Structures are given as C-alpha cells and as structure tokens.
CSV table of C-alpha atoms and ligand atoms in Angstrom, one decimal:
chain,number,residue,atom,x,y,z
A,22,MET,CA,6.5,9.5,12.9
A,23,SER,CA,3.4,7.5,13.7
A,24,ARG,CA,0.2,9.2,12.9
A,25,ILE,CA,-2.1,6.5,14.3
A,26,VAL,CA,-1.2,4.0,17.0
A,27,LEU,CA,-3.6,1.1,17.8
A,28,GLU,CA,-2.9,-0.7,21.0
A,29,GLY,CA,-4.7,-3.9,21.9
A,30,ILE,CA,-8.0,-2.9,20.2
A,31,SER,CA,-10.9,-5.3,20.6
A,32,LYS,CA,-14.5,-4.8,19.7
A,33,ILE,CA,-17.3,-7.0,21.0
A,34,PHE,CA,-20.8,-6.7,19.6
A,35,GLY,CA,-23.8,-7.7,21.7
A,36,HIS,CA,-23.7,-8.9,25.3
A,37,LYS,CA,-21.1,-10.5,27.4
A,38,HIS,CA,-18.4,-7.9,26.8
A,39,VAL,CA,-16.5,-8.8,30.0
A,40,GLU,CA,-16.5,-12.5,29.4
A,41,ALA,CA,-15.5,-12.1,25.8
A,42,VAL,CA,-12.6,-9.7,26.6
A,43,ASP,CA,-11.5,-12.1,29.2
A,44,LEU,CA,-11.5,-15.0,26.7
A,45,ILE,CA,-9.5,-12.8,24.2
A,46,ARG,CA,-6.9,-12.2,26.9
A,47,GLN,CA,-6.7,-16.0,27.3
A,48,GLY,CA,-5.9,-16.2,23.6
A,49,LYS,CA,-9.3,-17.5,22.4
A,50,ARG,CA,-10.4,-16.6,18.9
A,51,LYS,CA,-13.7,-15.4,17.3
A,52,ALA,CA,-15.2,-18.8,16.7
A,53,GLU,CA,-14.4,-20.2,20.2
A,54,ILE,CA,-15.7,-17.1,21.9
A,55,ALA,CA,-19.0,-17.2,19.9
A,56,ALA,CA,-19.3,-20.9,20.9
A,57,SER,CA,-18.5,-20.4,24.6
A,58,CYS,CA,-20.4,-17.2,25.4
A,59,GLY,CA,-22.3,-16.1,22.3
A,60,ALA,CA,-20.5,-12.8,21.9
A,61,VAL,CA,-19.7,-11.5,18.4
A,62,VAL,CA,-16.0,-10.6,18.2
A,63,GLY,CA,-15.6,-7.8,15.7
A,64,LEU,CA,-12.0,-7.1,16.5
A,65,CYS,CA,-9.6,-9.2,18.5
A,66,ASP,CA,-6.6,-7.6,20.1
A,67,ILE,CA,-5.3,-5.5,17.3
A,68,SER,CA,-2.0,-3.5,17.6
A,69,PHE,CA,-0.1,-1.7,14.8
A,70,GLU,CA,0.9,1.7,13.7
A,71,ILE,CA,0.1,3.8,10.7
A,72,VAL,CA,2.9,6.1,9.6
A,73,GLU,CA,2.2,9.8,8.8
A,74,GLY,CA,1.7,10.3,5.1
A,75,GLU,CA,1.3,6.6,4.2
A,76,ILE,CA,-1.6,5.0,2.3
A,77,LEU,CA,-2.5,1.8,4.1
A,78,THR,CA,-5.1,-0.7,2.8
A,79,LEU,CA,-7.1,-2.9,5.2
A,80,MET,CA,-7.8,-6.1,3.3
A,81,GLY,CA,-9.7,-9.2,4.0
A,82,LEU,CA,-12.8,-11.2,3.2
A,83,SER,CA,-16.2,-9.8,4.0
A,84,GLY,CA,-16.9,-9.9,7.8
A,85,SER,CA,-13.2,-9.9,8.7
A,86,GLY,CA,-13.5,-6.6,10.6
A,87,LYS,CA,-12.2,-4.0,8.1
A,88,SER,CA,-15.0,-1.5,8.5
A,89,THR,CA,-15.1,-2.0,12.2
A,90,LEU,CA,-11.4,-1.3,12.6
A,91,LEU,CA,-11.6,1.8,10.3
A,92,ARG,CA,-14.5,3.2,12.3
A,93,CYS,CA,-12.8,2.5,15.6
A,94,MET,CA,-10.0,4.9,14.5
A,95,ASN,CA,-12.3,7.9,14.9
A,96,ARG,CA,-14.6,6.2,17.4
A,97,LEU,CA,-17.6,6.0,15.1
A,98,VAL,CA,-17.5,2.5,16.6
A,99,GLU,CA,-16.5,2.5,20.2
A,100,PRO,CA,-13.7,-0.1,20.9
A,101,THR,CA,-14.5,-2.3,23.8
A,102,CYS,CA,-10.9,-2.1,25.0
A,103,GLY,CA,-7.6,-0.9,23.8
A,104,ARG,CA,-6.1,2.5,23.1
A,105,ILE,CA,-5.9,4.7,20.0
A,106,LEU,CA,-3.4,7.5,19.7
A,107,VAL,CA,-3.6,10.0,16.8
A,108,GLY,CA,-0.5,12.1,17.0
A,109,ASP,CA,-0.2,12.8,20.7
A,110,VAL,CA,-4.0,12.7,21.3
A,111,ASP,CA,-5.4,9.7,23.1
A,112,VAL,CA,-8.6,9.4,21.2
A,113,THR,CA,-10.0,6.8,23.5
A,114,ARG,CA,-10.0,9.3,26.4
A,115,LEU,CA,-11.8,12.2,24.7
A,116,GLY,CA,-15.1,13.2,26.1
A,117,ARG,CA,-18.2,13.4,23.8
A,118,LYS,CA,-17.7,17.1,22.9
A,119,ASP,CA,-14.0,17.0,22.4
A,120,LEU,CA,-14.4,13.8,20.4
A,121,LEU,CA,-16.8,15.4,17.9
A,122,ALA,CA,-14.5,18.4,17.4
A,123,PHE,CA,-11.4,16.2,17.1
A,124,ARG,CA,-13.2,13.9,14.6
A,125,GLN,CA,-14.3,16.9,12.4
A,126,LYS,CA,-10.9,18.5,12.5
A,127,THR,CA,-8.8,15.4,11.9
A,128,PHE,CA,-10.7,12.9,9.9
A,129,GLY,CA,-12.3,13.0,6.5
A,130,MET,CA,-14.5,10.0,5.5
A,131,VAL,CA,-15.4,8.6,2.1
A,132,PHE,CA,-17.8,5.6,1.8
A,133,GLN,CA,-18.8,3.3,-1.0
A,134,HIS,CA,-22.1,5.1,-1.4
A,135,PHE,CA,-21.5,8.7,-2.1
A,136,ALA,CA,-24.0,10.0,0.4
A,137,LEU,CA,-24.3,13.3,-1.4
A,138,LEU,CA,-27.3,15.4,-0.5
A,139,PRO,CA,-29.6,15.3,-3.6
A,140,ASN,CA,-31.1,18.8,-3.3
A,141,ARG,CA,-27.8,20.6,-3.0
A,142,THR,CA,-25.4,21.4,-5.8
A,143,ILE,CA,-22.0,19.8,-6.0
A,144,LEU,CA,-20.4,23.0,-4.7
A,145,SER,CA,-22.7,23.0,-1.7
A,146,ASN,CA,-22.2,19.3,-1.1
A,147,VAL,CA,-18.5,19.7,-1.2
A,148,GLY,CA,-18.6,22.6,1.2
A,149,PHE,CA,-21.1,20.9,3.5
A,150,GLY,CA,-18.5,19.8,6.1
A,151,LEU,CA,-17.2,23.4,6.3
A,152,GLU,CA,-20.7,24.7,6.7
A,153,LEU,CA,-21.1,22.4,9.8
A,154,LYS,CA,-18.0,24.0,11.1
A,155,ASN,CA,-19.4,27.5,10.6
A,156,VAL,CA,-16.8,28.5,8.1
A,157,PRO,CA,-17.9,31.8,6.5
A,158,ALA,CA,-19.4,31.4,3.0
A,159,ALA,CA,-16.7,33.0,1.0
A,160,ARG,CA,-13.9,30.8,2.5
A,161,ARG,CA,-16.1,27.8,2.2
A,162,THR,CA,-16.7,28.4,-1.5
A,163,GLU,CA,-13.0,29.0,-2.1
A,164,ALA,CA,-12.0,25.7,-0.3
A,165,ALA,CA,-14.7,23.8,-2.0
A,166,MET,CA,-13.7,25.0,-5.5
A,167,GLN,CA,-10.1,24.1,-4.8
A,168,ALA,CA,-11.1,20.6,-3.8
A,169,ILE,CA,-13.5,20.3,-6.8
A,170,GLU,CA,-10.6,21.3,-9.1
A,171,LEU,CA,-8.2,18.8,-7.4
A,172,VAL,CA,-10.6,15.9,-8.2
A,173,GLY,CA,-11.2,17.1,-11.8
A,174,LEU,CA,-14.8,18.2,-11.4
A,175,LYS,CA,-14.3,21.8,-12.4
A,176,GLY,CA,-17.2,23.0,-14.4
A,177,TRP,CA,-19.6,20.7,-12.6
A,178,GLU,CA,-19.9,22.6,-9.4
A,179,ALA,CA,-23.4,24.0,-10.2
A,180,LYS,CA,-24.9,20.6,-11.1
A,181,TYR,CA,-26.9,18.4,-8.8
A,182,PRO,CA,-25.7,14.9,-7.8
A,183,HIS,CA,-28.3,13.1,-10.1
A,184,GLU,CA,-26.7,15.0,-13.1
A,185,LEU,CA,-23.4,13.3,-12.5
A,186,SER,CA,-22.2,9.7,-13.3
A,187,GLY,CA,-21.3,7.3,-10.4
A,188,GLY,CA,-17.6,8.0,-10.9
A,189,MET,CA,-18.2,11.8,-10.8
A,190,GLN,CA,-20.3,11.5,-7.7
A,191,GLN,CA,-17.5,9.5,-6.0
A,192,ARG,CA,-15.1,12.3,-7.0
A,193,ALA,CA,-17.5,14.8,-5.4
A,194,GLY,CA,-17.5,12.6,-2.2
A,195,LEU,CA,-13.7,12.7,-2.2
A,196,ALA,CA,-13.7,16.5,-2.8
A,197,ARG,CA,-16.0,16.9,0.2
A,198,ALA,CA,-13.5,15.0,2.4
A,199,LEU,CA,-10.6,17.0,0.9
A,200,ALA,CA,-12.3,20.4,1.3
A,201,ALA,CA,-12.4,20.0,5.1
A,202,ASP,CA,-8.6,19.7,4.9
A,203,ALA,CA,-8.5,16.8,7.4
A,204,GLU,CA,-5.1,15.2,7.9
A,205,ILE,CA,-6.4,11.7,7.8
A,206,LEU,CA,-8.7,10.2,5.2
A,207,LEU,CA,-10.7,7.1,6.1
A,208,MET,CA,-12.1,5.5,2.9
A,209,ASP,CA,-14.3,2.4,3.2
A,210,GLU,CA,-14.7,0.5,-0.1
A,211,ALA,CA,-14.8,4.0,-1.6
A,212,PHE,CA,-14.3,2.8,-5.2
A,213,SER,CA,-16.1,-0.6,-5.0
A,214,ALA,CA,-19.3,0.6,-6.7
A,215,LEU,CA,-17.5,2.0,-9.7
A,216,ASP,CA,-17.0,0.5,-13.1
A,217,PRO,CA,-13.6,-1.2,-13.4
A,218,LEU,CA,-12.1,1.4,-15.8
A,219,ILE,CA,-13.3,4.4,-13.8
A,220,ARG,CA,-12.2,2.6,-10.7
A,221,ARG,CA,-8.6,2.2,-12.0
A,222,ASP,CA,-8.5,5.9,-12.8
A,223,MET,CA,-9.7,6.8,-9.4
A,224,GLN,CA,-7.0,4.6,-7.8
A,225,ALA,CA,-4.3,6.3,-9.8
A,226,GLU,CA,-5.7,9.7,-9.0
A,227,LEU,CA,-5.9,9.0,-5.3
A,228,ARG,CA,-2.3,7.9,-5.3
A,229,ASP,CA,-1.3,11.1,-7.1
A,230,LEU,CA,-3.4,13.2,-4.8
A,231,GLN,CA,-1.9,11.5,-1.7
A,232,ARG,CA,1.6,12.3,-2.9
A,233,LYS,CA,0.7,15.9,-3.6
A,234,LEU,CA,-1.3,16.5,-0.4
A,235,LYS,CA,0.7,14.1,1.9
A,236,LYS,CA,-2.5,13.0,3.7
A,237,THR,CA,-2.5,9.8,5.8
A,238,ILE,CA,-5.0,7.5,4.1
A,239,VAL,CA,-6.5,4.3,5.5
A,240,PHE,CA,-8.4,2.6,2.7
A,241,VAL,CA,-10.6,-0.5,3.1
A,242,SER,CA,-10.8,-2.9,0.2
A,243,HIS,CA,-11.4,-6.5,-0.4
A,244,ASP,CA,-9.6,-6.3,-3.7
A,245,LEU,CA,-5.9,-7.0,-3.7
A,246,ASP,CA,-5.3,-5.4,-7.1
A,247,GLU,CA,-6.8,-2.2,-5.7
A,248,ALA,CA,-4.3,-2.4,-2.8
A,249,VAL,CA,-1.5,-2.9,-5.2
A,250,ALA,CA,-2.6,0.0,-7.3
A,251,LEU,CA,-2.8,2.3,-4.3
A,252,GLY,CA,0.8,1.4,-3.6
A,253,GLY,CA,1.2,1.3,0.1
A,254,ARG,CA,1.3,-1.3,2.9
A,255,ILE,CA,-1.4,-3.9,3.2
A,256,VAL,CA,-3.0,-5.1,6.5
A,257,LEU,CA,-4.5,-8.5,6.0
A,258,MET,CA,-7.4,-9.3,8.3
A,259,LYS,CA,-9.3,-12.4,9.2
A,260,ASP,CA,-11.9,-13.1,11.8
A,261,GLY,CA,-11.2,-9.7,13.5
A,262,GLU,CA,-7.5,-10.3,13.7
A,263,VAL,CA,-4.6,-8.9,11.8
A,264,VAL,CA,-2.7,-11.8,10.1
A,265,GLN,CA,0.0,-9.9,8.2
A,266,ILE,CA,1.2,-6.4,7.5
A,267,GLY,CA,3.6,-5.5,4.7
A,268,GLN,CA,4.3,-4.1,1.3
A,269,PRO,CA,2.4,-6.1,-1.4
A,270,GLU,CA,5.6,-7.7,-2.7
A,271,GLU,CA,6.5,-8.9,0.8
A,272,VAL,CA,3.1,-10.4,1.3
A,273,VAL,CA,3.1,-12.1,-2.1
A,274,ALA,CA,6.6,-13.5,-1.6
A,275,ARG,CA,6.2,-14.6,2.0
A,276,PRO,CA,2.6,-15.0,3.0
A,277,ALA,CA,2.4,-15.5,6.8
A,278,THR,CA,-0.5,-18.0,6.7
A,279,GLU,CA,-2.4,-20.3,4.4
A,280,TYR,CA,-5.2,-17.7,4.3
A,281,VAL,CA,-2.9,-15.0,3.1
A,282,ALA,CA,-1.3,-17.4,0.5
A,283,ARG,CA,-4.8,-18.1,-0.8
A,284,PHE,CA,-5.6,-14.4,-0.9
A,285,VAL,CA,-2.6,-13.5,-3.0
A,286,GLU,CA,-2.7,-16.6,-5.2
A,287,HIS,CA,-4.2,-14.9,-8.2
A,288,ILE,CA,-2.4,-11.6,-8.0
A,289,ASP,CA,-0.5,-10.3,-11.0
A,290,ARG,CA,2.9,-11.0,-9.7
A,291,ALA,CA,4.7,-8.8,-12.3
A,292,ALA,CA,2.8,-5.8,-10.9
A,293,VAL,CA,3.9,-6.6,-7.3
A,294,MET,CA,7.4,-8.1,-7.5
A,295,ARG,CA,10.4,-5.7,-7.5
A,296,ALA,CA,13.4,-5.8,-9.8
A,297,GLY,CA,15.6,-6.4,-6.8
A,298,GLN,CA,13.7,-9.5,-5.8
A,299,VAL,CA,14.0,-11.0,-9.3
A,300,ALA,CA,17.6,-10.1,-10.1
A,301,ASP,CA,20.0,-13.1,-10.4
A,302,ARG,CA,22.7,-12.3,-7.8
A,303,SER,CA,25.0,-15.1,-8.8
A,304,ALA,CA,25.5,-14.1,-12.4
A,305,PRO,CA,29.1,-13.5,-13.3
A,306,VAL,CA,30.2,-9.8,-13.2
A,307,LEU,CA,33.3,-8.6,-15.1
A,308,ALA,CA,35.7,-5.9,-14.0
A,309,PRO,CA,36.3,-3.0,-16.4
A,310,THR,CA,40.0,-3.5,-16.1
A,311,LEU,CA,40.0,-7.1,-17.4
A,312,THR,CA,41.5,-7.7,-20.9
A,313,ALA,CA,39.3,-9.3,-23.6
A,314,SER,CA,41.2,-12.6,-23.2
A,315,GLU,CA,40.8,-12.6,-19.4
A,316,ALA,CA,37.1,-11.8,-19.8
A,317,ARG,CA,36.7,-14.7,-22.3
A,318,ALA,CA,38.4,-17.0,-19.8
A,319,ARG,CA,36.2,-15.8,-17.0
A,320,ILE,CA,32.9,-16.5,-18.8
A,321,ALA,CA,34.0,-19.5,-20.9
A,322,ALA,CA,31.6,-21.8,-19.2
A,323,GLU,CA,28.7,-19.4,-19.2
A,324,GLY,CA,26.1,-19.0,-21.9
A,325,GLY,CA,24.4,-15.7,-22.6
A,326,ASP,CA,24.4,-12.7,-25.0
A,327,ALA,CA,25.8,-10.1,-22.5
A,328,TRP,CA,27.5,-9.7,-19.2
A,329,LEU,CA,27.4,-7.0,-16.6
A,330,VAL,CA,30.4,-5.0,-15.7
A,331,ALA,CA,31.1,-3.4,-12.3
A,332,ASP,CA,34.2,-2.1,-10.6
A,333,ALA,CA,35.8,-3.4,-7.3
A,334,ASP,CA,33.1,-1.5,-5.3
A,335,ARG,CA,30.4,-3.2,-7.3
A,336,ARG,CA,29.6,0.2,-8.9
A,337,PHE,CA,27.8,-0.6,-12.2
A,338,ALA,CA,30.0,0.3,-15.1
A,339,GLY,CA,28.0,-1.0,-18.1
A,340,ARG,CA,27.3,-4.1,-20.2
A,341,LEU,CA,29.5,-6.1,-22.5
A,342,ARG,CA,27.8,-7.9,-25.4
A,343,ALA,CA,29.0,-11.3,-26.5
A,344,ASP,CA,29.5,-10.3,-30.2
A,345,ARG,CA,31.6,-7.3,-29.1
A,346,LEU,CA,33.8,-9.5,-27.0
A,347,ALA,CA,34.1,-12.0,-29.8
A,348,GLY,CA,35.4,-9.4,-32.2
A,349,ALA,CA,37.8,-7.7,-29.7
A,350,ARG,CA,41.6,-7.9,-29.8
A,351,PRO,CA,43.0,-10.0,-26.8
A,352,GLY,CA,44.6,-6.9,-25.2
A,353,ASP,CA,41.5,-4.6,-25.4
A,354,THR,CA,40.1,-3.8,-21.9
A,355,VAL,CA,36.5,-4.5,-21.0
A,356,ALA,CA,36.1,-0.8,-20.3
A,357,SER,CA,36.8,0.0,-23.9
A,358,LEU,CA,34.3,-2.5,-25.2
A,359,LEU,CA,31.2,-1.5,-23.2
A,360,GLU,CA,27.9,-1.0,-24.9
A,361,SER,CA,26.9,2.7,-24.9
A,362,GLY,CA,23.7,3.7,-23.0
A,363,ALA,CA,23.2,0.5,-21.0
A,364,ASP,CA,21.1,2.0,-18.1
A,365,ALA,CA,20.5,0.1,-14.9
A,366,VAL,CA,17.2,-0.3,-13.2
A,367,ALA,CA,16.5,0.6,-9.6
A,368,ALA,CA,15.9,-2.4,-7.2
A,369,GLU,CA,12.5,-0.9,-6.3
A,370,ALA,CA,11.2,-0.8,-9.9
A,371,ARG,CA,8.2,-3.0,-10.5
A,372,LEU,CA,8.9,-6.1,-12.6
A,373,ASP,CA,6.2,-5.2,-15.1
A,374,ALA,CA,8.0,-1.9,-15.8
A,375,VAL,CA,11.2,-3.8,-16.7
A,376,LEU,CA,9.8,-6.6,-18.8
A,377,ALA,CA,10.0,-4.8,-22.2
A,378,ARG,CA,13.7,-4.0,-21.6
A,379,VAL,CA,14.5,-7.6,-20.6
A,380,ALA,CA,12.9,-8.7,-23.9
A,381,THR,CA,14.9,-6.3,-26.1
A,382,GLU,CA,18.2,-6.1,-24.2
A,383,GLY,CA,18.6,-9.7,-23.0
A,384,CYS,CA,20.1,-8.8,-19.6
A,385,VAL,CA,19.2,-5.7,-17.5
A,386,ALA,CA,21.3,-4.6,-14.6
A,387,VAL,CA,19.7,-3.9,-11.3
A,388,VAL,CA,21.3,-1.5,-8.8
A,389,ASP,CA,20.7,-0.4,-5.2
A,390,PRO,CA,20.1,3.3,-4.4
A,391,ASP,CA,23.9,3.9,-4.2
A,392,GLY,CA,24.4,2.6,-7.8
A,393,ARG,CA,25.9,-0.7,-6.7
A,394,LEU,CA,25.1,-3.7,-8.9
A,395,ILE,CA,22.7,-6.2,-7.3
A,396,GLY,CA,22.5,-8.5,-10.2
A,397,GLY,CA,21.0,-8.9,-13.6
A,398,ILE,CA,17.5,-9.8,-14.9
A,399,ALA,CA,17.4,-12.1,-18.0
A,400,SER,CA,14.3,-13.8,-19.4
A,401,ARG,CA,14.9,-16.9,-17.4
A,402,ASP,CA,14.9,-14.9,-14.2
A,403,VAL,CA,11.5,-13.4,-15.1
A,404,VAL,CA,10.1,-16.8,-15.9
A,405,ARG,CA,11.4,-18.2,-12.6
A,406,ALA,CA,9.9,-15.3,-10.6
A,407,LEU,CA,6.5,-15.5,-12.3
A,408,ALA,CA,6.3,-19.3,-12.0
A,409,ALA,CA,7.4,-19.5,-8.4
A,410,ARG,CA,4.8,-20.3,-5.8
A,411,PRO,CA,5.3,-18.3,-2.5
A,412,ASP,CA,7.3,-19.9,0.3
A,413,HIS,CA,5.2,-22.2,2.4
A,414,PRO,CA,4.1,-20.1,5.4
A,415,GLU,CA,5.6,-22.5,7.9
A,416,THR,CA,9.0,-22.1,6.3
A,417,SER,CA,8.9,-18.3,6.4
A,418,SER,CA,10.8,-16.9,9.3
A,419,LEU,CA,10.2,-13.3,8.5
A,420,HIS,CA,6.7,-12.6,9.8
A,421,LYS,CA,6.1,-13.9,13.2
A,422,PRO,CA,8.1,-15.3,16.0
A,423,ALA,CA,7.7,-19.1,16.2
A,424,GLY,CA,4.4,-20.0,18.0
A,425,ALA,CA,3.0,-16.5,17.8
A,426,GLU,CA,-0.5,-16.7,16.4
A,427,ARG,CA,-1.5,-13.1,16.3
A,428,TRP,CA,0.2,-10.2,14.8
A,429,THR,CA,1.7,-8.1,17.6
A,430,GLY,CA,3.4,-5.3,15.9
A,431,THR,CA,5.5,-4.2,12.9
A,432,SER,CA,8.4,-6.4,12.2
A,433,PRO,CA,11.7,-4.6,12.0
A,434,ASN,CA,12.4,-6.7,8.9
A,435,PHE,CA,10.0,-4.7,6.8
A,436,PRO,CA,11.6,-1.7,5.1
A,437,SER,CA,10.0,1.5,6.3
A,438,THR,CA,7.0,2.8,4.4
A,439,ARG,CA,8.7,6.1,3.9
A,440,SER,CA,11.7,4.7,1.9
A,441,ALA,CA,9.4,2.5,-0.1
A,442,THR,CA,7.2,5.4,-0.9
A,443,LYS,CA,10.1,7.5,-1.9
A,444,ALA,CA,11.5,4.7,-4.1
A,445,SER,CA,8.3,4.1,-5.9
A,446,THR,CA,7.8,7.7,-6.8
A,447,GLY,CA,11.2,7.8,-8.4
A,448,SER,CA,11.9,6.9,-12.0
A,449,PRO,CA,12.4,3.2,-12.4
A,450,THR,CA,15.5,3.6,-14.5
A,451,MET,CA,18.7,5.4,-13.5
A,452,ALA,CA,21.0,6.6,-16.2
A,453,LEU,CA,24.5,5.3,-15.4
A,454,GLY,CA,25.8,4.7,-18.9
B,6,LIG,N1,-23.3,-3.3,14.5
B,6,LIG,C1,-23.0,-4.6,14.5
B,6,LIG,N2,-23.6,-5.5,15.4
B,6,LIG,C2,-23.3,-6.8,15.4
B,6,LIG,N3,-22.3,-7.3,14.7
B,6,LIG,C3,-21.6,-6.5,13.9
B,6,LIG,C4,-21.9,-5.1,13.8
B,6,LIG,N4,-21.0,-4.6,12.9
B,6,LIG,C5,-20.2,-5.6,12.5
B,6,LIG,N5,-20.5,-6.7,13.1
B,6,LIG,C6,-19.8,-8.0,13.0
B,6,LIG,O1,-18.4,-7.8,13.1
B,6,LIG,C7,-17.7,-8.5,12.1
B,6,LIG,C8,-16.9,-7.6,11.3
B,6,LIG,O2,-17.7,-6.8,10.4
B,6,LIG,P1,-17.2,-5.7,9.5
B,6,LIG,O3,-16.2,-4.8,10.2
B,6,LIG,O4,-18.4,-5.0,8.9
B,6,LIG,O5,-16.4,-6.6,8.3
B,6,LIG,P2,-15.9,-6.1,6.9
B,6,LIG,O6,-15.9,-4.6,6.8
B,6,LIG,O7,-14.5,-6.7,6.9
B,6,LIG,O8,-16.8,-6.8,5.9
B,6,LIG,C9,-18.7,-9.3,11.4
B,6,LIG,O9,-18.8,-10.6,12.0
B,6,LIG,C10,-20.0,-8.6,11.6
B,6,LIG,O10,-21.1,-9.5,11.5
B,7,LIG,MG1,-17.0,-3.4,5.4
C-alpha cells in the first residue's frame, strides 16, 4: 500500500510561476528556466510513491531540492503544482484548518538542529506536541515517558536540554516526534550535526525503532553511507529532479546517470552488494547421486578446494571438499561424502557479512528464499565484485526507457521494498546442512 503518492510536484520560488511551470511542461530544466525567466526551480515535476512502513532516504548535493521536497509532503512548503496523497487524503486540497490538524496528526518532524525549548525539561519538551493538541497531562506524561524510554533517555527526563550532549538532545528531538505517535516521520539531516560514532549509533537505532514501530520514514541526507545504514530505498535528486530511485545495491550496480555514478563512486561496495549479486552462477554443481568417479570426471578440468552439491531441483544439498573426494572409493556417492554443517547464505545477505566465511571456507553457497542454489562465492568472486566499476549509465537498460530524461515512476524491475525489508531483517545464513 502506498502511504505517500507524489504526482507531478513542482515548486517555483520567486516570481514568474506561470511561465516557469509552462517551461517545465515543455521539458525545460532548472538552469534553462533560470536563464529564460529568472525563476528559481526548487522542484521540477516529481512523481513517485512511498510505501507504507518503508524508510526512504532523499539524497543529493546541497541545493538539489531534498528539504523542499520533504517539506512539500506536509505542505510546510506549498507546491506550485502537482498532487500529494497521503493514504486516501489529497493533502493538496486541504483547507488551512484541516491542513493544520492533518499535519499534526499524521506527521512528526525531526530537524538537524534539535529545536528543544531551553527552559523546559526533557519530559516537557517531549510532551510538547501533545500539549499543543490539548492531551490531558497524565496521558501526555505517559506517552512522553514511553518515547523517552524508546530512545534510551530514561533517567534524563527531569534534565534541561543544556545538560544533555548533542546526541542526547537529538534523541530527545526524536522522542518528541515519536510521542505524538504520528504515522509518518519526516527527518531532515537529523543526524548530520552529530559526531560520527554517535551518528552511527543513531542510524542503527532508528532502523531498529522503525522495524519495531513500523513508521513510514522519509529521511533527508547528503551522506550515502547514512542511506545505506538506514537500509531502505534511496531517491537521488539533482537540480530539483529525481534522477534515480532504488535499493542501494541497485543504484551502486547500475547508476542511471553520470551524476549518480559519481555519487556512489566511493561507497563501501561490500556494505551494499548482496550475496546473490556476487555469486558465480556458472560454477559446476554436483548431484548428490553421482559416484566419486563420476564426480571426479565432472570437475576434472576445474580447480578449487570444494564444490557445491544440489539435487535435480537445484535444492542445496551441501559441499564436497577436494580432499574428501580424493580419498573416496570410486563407488562412494557424493551424498555420503558431504561436509557436515556447510550452511548456505541467503541471496539478500550483505557481502560484508559473508566475507569471513568465504575466507575460511573457500566457497560459500548462496540460495534463494526457497533454498534453491543460486551459485557459490569464492575469493575470486569477491575480488571481482569489489573491483568492478558500475555499468556505464548508457548501457544500463534497467532504469529509464530510452530517451526519458526525468524519472517518471517506480520501475517494475525493482524488487518491492517490502520483500527487501523482510529479507534484510532475516538472518543472513540459513541452516541447511
Ligand atoms: N525559500 C526559498 N526561497 C528561494 N529559493 C529557495 C528557497 N528554499 C529553497 N530554495 C532553492 O531551492 C533549491 C533547493 O533547495 P533545498 O530544498 O533547500 O536543497 P537541499 O535541501 O537539497 O540542500 C535551491 O536552489 C535553493 O536555493
Ligand atoms: Mg536541505
């Protein structure tokens, strides 16, 4: 289910709205429009959907329109044209009073600067949103204490903001957004002012909280590592336009434009790539019913310390080590020679979570969710994956129809966020041995 639907959103700052919108409709871009009529294009014809319960990161260089887009979602910034649906509510059609009520009920916001009120305690700050909604004091305190506990600030509720570190103040800001129990959290560079270590803790905690509370979160960041740590889809923006949407591993493997390619150039590929992308699908696979002599004939021309074994349905059966095969009698079956406890890895597992096993085991099996063998990962496959440069954008067929310049919607080629979320919460290894 889509939580937020953006349809043709444009935002023009300054004068000449009509001319600028007209020029956008003719396919003109930010720079051309500035040159021809002087209007500042904040957002240019943006359409995409945010799925309920996902954590989506808006990324891009400074000035690319991330904050403007985020603020359009609850109309803190009025879009010049386009439509925004939240659930079945057309936010763009709400009158002033309904808008205020809807915004308070539906959206929580967290900014880079904590914006805590200095002369109020943490408890009173966290309960502030509820106070504005006239929630009775007892219920307010209960909800605020719950949120304070969720973000790990229990024991600090009676302190004042200046008595807390930056990281703790940001936790209080997050607690304030959570206390109001809004379904959607809008977070603008919320962790950018924090020290790197604290920032990483906060990213991990937000990810855990999101899983637990199932909020829809739209997070603005200019830091790709942060987007990867948060674990959801990425929307890459440039000059007020969306240039690509996808899971980090898709964006890294197949950047849609040169700009995206440059953006992802320095990313830690092992943290982004998935086992299923790295597995060698052409490695020989032995059937458990083969005899040792048949198996030797089969792999005679191959090097390697071990081979993967799967049945006729490609169900992973185990691993056969070269030394075991060498010492076997000719009539022994492969099934009787399997190494014990050779677990497979799920295709969705991150490469960095598998590296240690590749190093110690030589060849690790990768299976799909049904337990079918996809292929194996050996050291050479890891080296190849980490050394590879992404496909050249022009040769990538996945992201945009030929000739299309602007992103016009979610490609059916992208796996759904829900399945990706589910997969990444699961354990990376599946015991099959
Ligand atoms: N209130 C404003 N008035 C005029 N121009 C603005 C205003 N807010 C943003 N802009 C312009 O819109 C563009 C996008 O800005 P913004 O959304 O803040 O980018 P980001 O958050 O990605 O850094 C920039 O060119 C910026 O100068
Ligand atoms: Mg911004």
